[in-house]
Amino acid sequence: MQFMKTLLSFAPRWQHIRFTAPLSLLWEVMSHFDAEVPLLETVSFHHSQDHNSLLSIRGPFNILRSARISSISIPGAIFLPENLPLQWSQLTTLTVGGPNWSVPLTITSDALLRVIKRCPELRCCKLMVHDRATNIETPTSEHPIVELPFLHTFAIHCVTSVAPAVSNLLMRLSLPELRDFTIFGSAQDCPTLGDFFARLIRLESLRIDQHIYASFLARSIPHSATFHTTPLDFSHRPSLGSVTNRS
């Protein structure tokens, strides 16, 4: 803790910061953070945590009160929007990641849709989604279309169920500038997204798990599509946070 106190003494000078710590320590320090960070623009949280460890929910991440933050990467295990005092409307990069076991059932496609509709300036968005077939989702007709006019990179990692929830999420998005799309999921639960891809007139690159590659292409990709597709090796796939952002 002495190291953390020393580190936090430099907080007023931070512009770009990356924290890697056990979840419990990460939440403890950040929820009691009371230093001013007027220059902070990008923040990235990463954790190492035992599968059996329990995380007690504490207060908000006060470090995120900086008015300049435009980029955040955060583990799904601690992604509670109500505890993140961000200026959502100025975010250009949003990543919700972490290992599958750490992603709570609260991170449904419905919940994520409600978050990203508050982020109209997004350029890059990478999300873990934890939907199950038994989840009761709000019908898509009740959601207005969410327009992200500047988003060029979008990645979705489906922890369990892919359809119908993810297809509901994607079909409620207007992404006129999307150029790079990545999806991880299961072949047994792969949605048909032909209408979604038909609207992506600028799409250049598509990355898909090798386990769903063939069936996904056959059912979802228009025959007229000319963009580049890459089947990913499921056993060696990158984490969502490892994809390089476009400038």
CSV table of C-alpha atoms in Angstrom, one decimal:
chain,number,residue,atom,x,y,z
A,1,MET,CA,0.0,0.0,0.0
A,2,GLN,CA,2.9,2.4,0.6
A,3,PHE,CA,3.8,2.0,-3.1
A,4,MET,CA,0.3,2.9,-4.1
A,5,LYS,CA,0.4,6.0,-1.9
A,6,THR,CA,3.6,7.1,-3.5
A,7,LEU,CA,2.2,6.4,-6.9
A,8,LEU,CA,-1.0,8.4,-6.2
A,9,SER,CA,1.0,11.4,-5.1
A,10,PHE,CA,1.9,11.9,-8.8
A,11,ALA,CA,-1.8,11.7,-9.8
A,12,PRO,CA,-2.1,15.4,-10.8
A,13,ARG,CA,0.5,14.8,-13.5
A,14,TRP,CA,-1.0,11.7,-15.0
A,15,GLN,CA,-2.2,11.7,-18.6
A,16,HIS,CA,-2.2,8.0,-19.5
A,17,ILE,CA,-2.2,5.4,-16.8
A,18,ARG,CA,-2.5,1.6,-16.7
A,19,PHE,CA,-3.3,-0.3,-13.5
A,20,THR,CA,-2.7,-4.0,-13.1
A,21,ALA,CA,-3.6,-5.5,-9.7
A,22,PRO,CA,-5.9,-8.0,-8.0
A,23,LEU,CA,-9.5,-7.0,-8.3
A,24,SER,CA,-10.0,-6.4,-4.6
A,25,LEU,CA,-7.0,-4.1,-4.4
A,26,LEU,CA,-7.9,-2.3,-7.6
A,27,TRP,CA,-11.4,-1.6,-6.3
A,28,GLU,CA,-10.2,-0.6,-2.8
A,29,VAL,CA,-7.7,1.9,-4.0
A,30,MET,CA,-9.8,3.4,-6.8
A,31,SER,CA,-13.0,3.8,-4.8
A,32,HIS,CA,-11.1,5.7,-2.1
A,33,PHE,CA,-9.1,7.8,-4.6
A,34,ASP,CA,-9.5,11.5,-3.8
A,35,ALA,CA,-6.6,13.1,-5.7
A,36,GLU,CA,-7.2,15.5,-8.6
A,37,VAL,CA,-6.3,14.2,-12.0
A,38,PRO,CA,-7.0,17.2,-14.3
A,39,LEU,CA,-4.8,15.9,-17.1
A,40,LEU,CA,-5.9,12.3,-17.3
A,41,GLU,CA,-7.1,11.3,-20.7
A,42,THR,CA,-6.7,7.5,-20.9
A,43,VAL,CA,-7.1,4.9,-18.2
A,44,SER,CA,-6.7,1.1,-18.4
A,45,PHE,CA,-7.5,-1.3,-15.6
A,46,HIS,CA,-6.3,-4.9,-15.7
A,47,HIS,CA,-6.5,-7.6,-13.0
A,48,SER,CA,-5.2,-11.0,-11.8
A,49,GLN,CA,-7.7,-12.8,-9.6
A,50,ASP,CA,-8.3,-16.3,-8.3
A,51,HIS,CA,-11.4,-17.8,-9.7
A,52,ASN,CA,-12.9,-18.4,-6.3
A,53,SER,CA,-12.3,-14.9,-4.9
A,54,LEU,CA,-15.3,-12.9,-4.0
A,55,LEU,CA,-15.4,-9.2,-4.7
A,56,SER,CA,-17.5,-7.0,-2.4
A,57,ILE,CA,-18.9,-4.0,-4.2
A,58,ARG,CA,-17.6,-0.7,-2.9
A,59,GLY,CA,-18.0,2.9,-3.9
A,60,PRO,CA,-17.5,4.6,-7.2
A,61,PHE,CA,-14.2,4.8,-9.1
A,62,ASN,CA,-13.4,8.4,-8.1
A,63,ILE,CA,-10.4,8.5,-10.4
A,64,LEU,CA,-12.8,8.7,-13.3
A,65,ARG,CA,-14.1,12.1,-12.3
A,66,SER,CA,-11.5,13.7,-14.6
A,67,ALA,CA,-13.3,15.7,-17.2
A,68,ARG,CA,-10.7,14.9,-19.9
A,69,ILE,CA,-11.0,11.1,-20.0
A,70,SER,CA,-11.7,9.9,-23.5
A,71,SER,CA,-10.5,6.3,-23.3
A,72,ILE,CA,-11.2,3.6,-20.8
A,73,SER,CA,-10.5,-0.2,-20.6
A,74,ILE,CA,-12.0,-2.0,-17.7
A,75,PRO,CA,-12.5,-5.7,-16.6
A,76,GLY,CA,-16.1,-6.9,-16.9
A,77,ALA,CA,-15.9,-8.0,-13.3
A,78,ILE,CA,-16.0,-4.4,-12.1
A,79,PHE,CA,-17.9,-2.9,-15.0
A,80,LEU,CA,-20.8,-1.2,-13.1
A,81,PRO,CA,-21.8,1.9,-15.1
A,82,GLU,CA,-23.5,3.5,-12.1
A,83,ASN,CA,-20.2,3.4,-10.2
A,84,LEU,CA,-18.2,4.9,-13.1
A,85,PRO,CA,-18.4,8.7,-12.9
A,86,LEU,CA,-17.4,9.2,-16.5
A,87,GLN,CA,-18.4,11.8,-19.0
A,88,TRP,CA,-19.7,9.1,-21.3
A,89,SER,CA,-20.6,11.5,-24.1
A,90,GLN,CA,-16.9,12.3,-24.7
A,91,LEU,CA,-15.5,8.7,-24.7
A,92,THR,CA,-13.8,7.7,-28.0
A,93,THR,CA,-12.6,4.3,-26.8
A,94,LEU,CA,-14.4,1.8,-24.6
A,95,THR,CA,-13.2,-1.7,-23.8
A,96,VAL,CA,-14.9,-4.1,-21.4
A,97,GLY,CA,-12.7,-7.2,-21.2
A,98,GLY,CA,-11.2,-9.9,-19.0
A,99,PRO,CA,-11.3,-13.7,-18.9
A,100,ASN,CA,-14.7,-15.4,-19.4
A,101,TRP,CA,-15.1,-16.6,-15.9
A,102,SER,CA,-14.9,-13.0,-14.5
A,103,VAL,CA,-17.7,-11.5,-16.7
A,104,PRO,CA,-20.9,-11.2,-14.6
A,105,LEU,CA,-24.4,-12.0,-15.8
A,106,THR,CA,-25.2,-8.3,-15.5
A,107,ILE,CA,-23.3,-7.6,-18.7
A,108,THR,CA,-26.1,-8.5,-21.1
A,109,SER,CA,-26.5,-7.1,-24.6
A,110,ASP,CA,-29.4,-5.1,-23.3
A,111,ALA,CA,-27.4,-3.5,-20.6
A,112,LEU,CA,-24.5,-2.7,-23.0
A,113,LEU,CA,-26.9,-1.1,-25.5
A,114,ARG,CA,-28.0,1.3,-22.8
A,115,VAL,CA,-24.4,2.2,-22.1
A,116,ILE,CA,-23.1,2.7,-25.6
A,117,LYS,CA,-26.1,4.9,-26.6
A,118,ARG,CA,-24.6,7.4,-24.1
A,119,CYS,CA,-21.3,7.4,-26.1
A,120,PRO,CA,-22.0,9.0,-29.5
A,121,GLU,CA,-18.3,9.9,-30.0
A,122,LEU,CA,-17.0,6.3,-29.9
A,123,ARG,CA,-14.3,5.4,-32.5
A,124,CYS,CA,-13.3,2.0,-31.0
A,125,CYS,CA,-15.5,-0.3,-28.9
A,126,LYS,CA,-14.7,-3.8,-27.6
A,127,LEU,CA,-17.2,-5.6,-25.4
A,128,MET,CA,-17.7,-8.8,-23.5
A,129,VAL,CA,-21.3,-9.9,-23.6
A,130,HIS,CA,-22.8,-12.5,-21.2
A,131,ASP,CA,-26.3,-13.4,-22.5
A,132,ARG,CA,-28.0,-16.7,-21.8
A,133,ALA,CA,-30.9,-18.3,-23.5
A,134,THR,CA,-32.9,-18.0,-20.3
A,135,ASN,CA,-32.3,-14.3,-19.9
A,136,ILE,CA,-35.4,-12.2,-20.4
A,137,GLU,CA,-34.4,-9.5,-22.8
A,138,THR,CA,-36.2,-6.3,-23.7
A,139,PRO,CA,-37.6,-6.8,-27.2
A,140,THR,CA,-35.7,-4.9,-29.9
A,141,SER,CA,-38.7,-3.0,-30.9
A,142,GLU,CA,-38.6,-1.1,-27.6
A,143,HIS,CA,-35.1,0.2,-28.2
A,144,PRO,CA,-34.6,3.1,-30.5
A,145,ILE,CA,-31.8,2.8,-33.0
A,146,VAL,CA,-28.4,3.8,-31.5
A,147,GLU,CA,-26.3,5.7,-34.0
A,148,LEU,CA,-22.5,5.7,-33.6
A,149,PRO,CA,-21.4,7.9,-36.6
A,150,PHE,CA,-17.7,7.7,-35.9
A,151,LEU,CA,-17.2,4.1,-34.8
A,152,HIS,CA,-14.6,2.3,-37.1
A,153,THR,CA,-13.6,-0.7,-34.9
A,154,PHE,CA,-16.1,-2.9,-33.1
A,155,ALA,CA,-15.4,-6.3,-31.4
A,156,ILE,CA,-17.8,-8.5,-29.5
A,157,HIS,CA,-16.9,-11.5,-27.4
A,158,CYS,CA,-19.9,-13.6,-26.5
A,159,VAL,CA,-19.1,-15.5,-23.3
A,160,THR,CA,-22.0,-17.9,-23.6
A,161,SER,CA,-25.0,-17.4,-25.9
A,162,VAL,CA,-24.6,-15.5,-29.1
A,163,ALA,CA,-28.2,-15.5,-30.4
A,164,PRO,CA,-30.7,-14.0,-30.1
A,165,ALA,CA,-29.3,-11.3,-27.8
A,166,VAL,CA,-26.3,-10.3,-29.8
A,167,SER,CA,-28.2,-10.1,-33.0
A,168,ASN,CA,-30.7,-7.9,-31.1
A,169,LEU,CA,-27.8,-5.6,-30.0
A,170,LEU,CA,-26.2,-5.4,-33.5
A,171,MET,CA,-29.5,-4.8,-35.2
A,172,ARG,CA,-30.2,-1.8,-33.0
A,173,LEU,CA,-26.9,-0.1,-34.1
A,174,SER,CA,-26.3,2.3,-36.9
A,175,LEU,CA,-22.6,2.1,-37.8
A,176,PRO,CA,-22.0,4.0,-41.1
A,177,GLU,CA,-18.2,4.2,-40.7
A,178,LEU,CA,-17.5,0.7,-39.3
A,179,ARG,CA,-14.4,-0.8,-41.0
A,180,ASP,CA,-13.2,-3.5,-38.7
A,181,PHE,CA,-15.5,-6.0,-37.0
A,182,THR,CA,-14.6,-9.0,-34.8
A,183,ILE,CA,-16.9,-11.6,-33.2
A,184,PHE,CA,-16.2,-14.5,-30.9
A,185,GLY,CA,-18.8,-17.1,-30.1
A,186,SER,CA,-20.2,-20.6,-30.5
A,187,ALA,CA,-21.2,-22.3,-33.8
A,188,GLN,CA,-24.1,-23.9,-32.0
A,189,ASP,CA,-25.6,-20.5,-31.2
A,190,CYS,CA,-24.5,-18.4,-34.2
A,191,PRO,CA,-27.1,-15.8,-35.3
A,192,THR,CA,-27.9,-14.9,-38.9
A,193,LEU,CA,-26.7,-11.3,-39.4
A,194,GLY,CA,-27.1,-10.8,-43.1
A,195,ASP,CA,-29.1,-7.6,-42.6
A,196,PHE,CA,-26.5,-6.2,-40.3
A,197,PHE,CA,-23.6,-6.8,-42.7
A,198,ALA,CA,-25.7,-5.5,-45.6
A,199,ARG,CA,-25.7,-2.1,-43.9
A,200,LEU,CA,-21.9,-2.0,-43.3
A,201,ILE,CA,-21.0,-0.3,-46.6
A,202,ARG,CA,-17.4,0.6,-45.4
A,203,LEU,CA,-16.5,-2.7,-43.8
A,204,GLU,CA,-12.9,-3.7,-44.7
A,205,SER,CA,-12.0,-6.5,-42.2
A,206,LEU,CA,-13.9,-9.2,-40.5
A,207,ARG,CA,-12.4,-11.5,-37.8
A,208,ILE,CA,-14.4,-14.6,-36.7
A,209,ASP,CA,-13.6,-17.6,-34.5
A,210,GLN,CA,-12.6,-20.5,-36.6
A,211,HIS,CA,-15.3,-22.6,-34.9
A,212,ILE,CA,-18.0,-20.5,-36.4
A,213,TYR,CA,-16.3,-19.4,-39.6
A,214,ALA,CA,-17.9,-21.6,-42.1
A,215,SER,CA,-21.5,-21.5,-40.8
A,216,PHE,CA,-21.3,-17.8,-40.1
A,217,LEU,CA,-20.2,-17.0,-43.7
A,218,ALA,CA,-22.8,-19.3,-45.2
A,219,ARG,CA,-25.7,-17.7,-43.3
A,220,SER,CA,-24.7,-14.1,-42.7
A,221,ILE,CA,-22.3,-12.7,-45.3
A,222,PRO,CA,-23.9,-11.3,-48.5
A,223,HIS,CA,-22.6,-12.9,-51.7
A,224,SER,CA,-21.6,-9.5,-52.9
A,225,ALA,CA,-19.3,-8.7,-50.0
A,226,THR,CA,-15.7,-7.8,-50.9
A,227,PHE,CA,-14.1,-7.2,-47.5
A,228,HIS,CA,-11.3,-9.3,-46.1
A,229,THR,CA,-12.3,-12.2,-43.7
A,230,THR,CA,-10.0,-13.9,-41.2
A,231,PRO,CA,-10.8,-17.1,-39.2
A,232,LEU,CA,-9.3,-16.9,-35.8
A,233,ASP,CA,-7.8,-19.8,-34.0
A,234,PHE,CA,-10.1,-20.2,-31.0
A,235,SER,CA,-7.3,-21.7,-28.8
A,236,HIS,CA,-5.0,-18.7,-29.5
A,237,ARG,CA,-7.4,-15.9,-30.0
A,238,PRO,CA,-6.4,-12.4,-28.7
A,239,SER,CA,-8.1,-10.7,-25.8
A,240,LEU,CA,-10.3,-7.8,-26.7
A,241,GLY,CA,-7.8,-5.3,-25.4
A,242,SER,CA,-5.1,-6.6,-27.6
A,243,VAL,CA,-6.5,-5.4,-30.9
A,244,THR,CA,-4.7,-2.2,-32.1
A,245,ASN,CA,-6.8,0.9,-32.2
A,246,ARG,CA,-6.9,3.0,-35.3
A,247,SER,CA,-5.8,6.6,-34.8
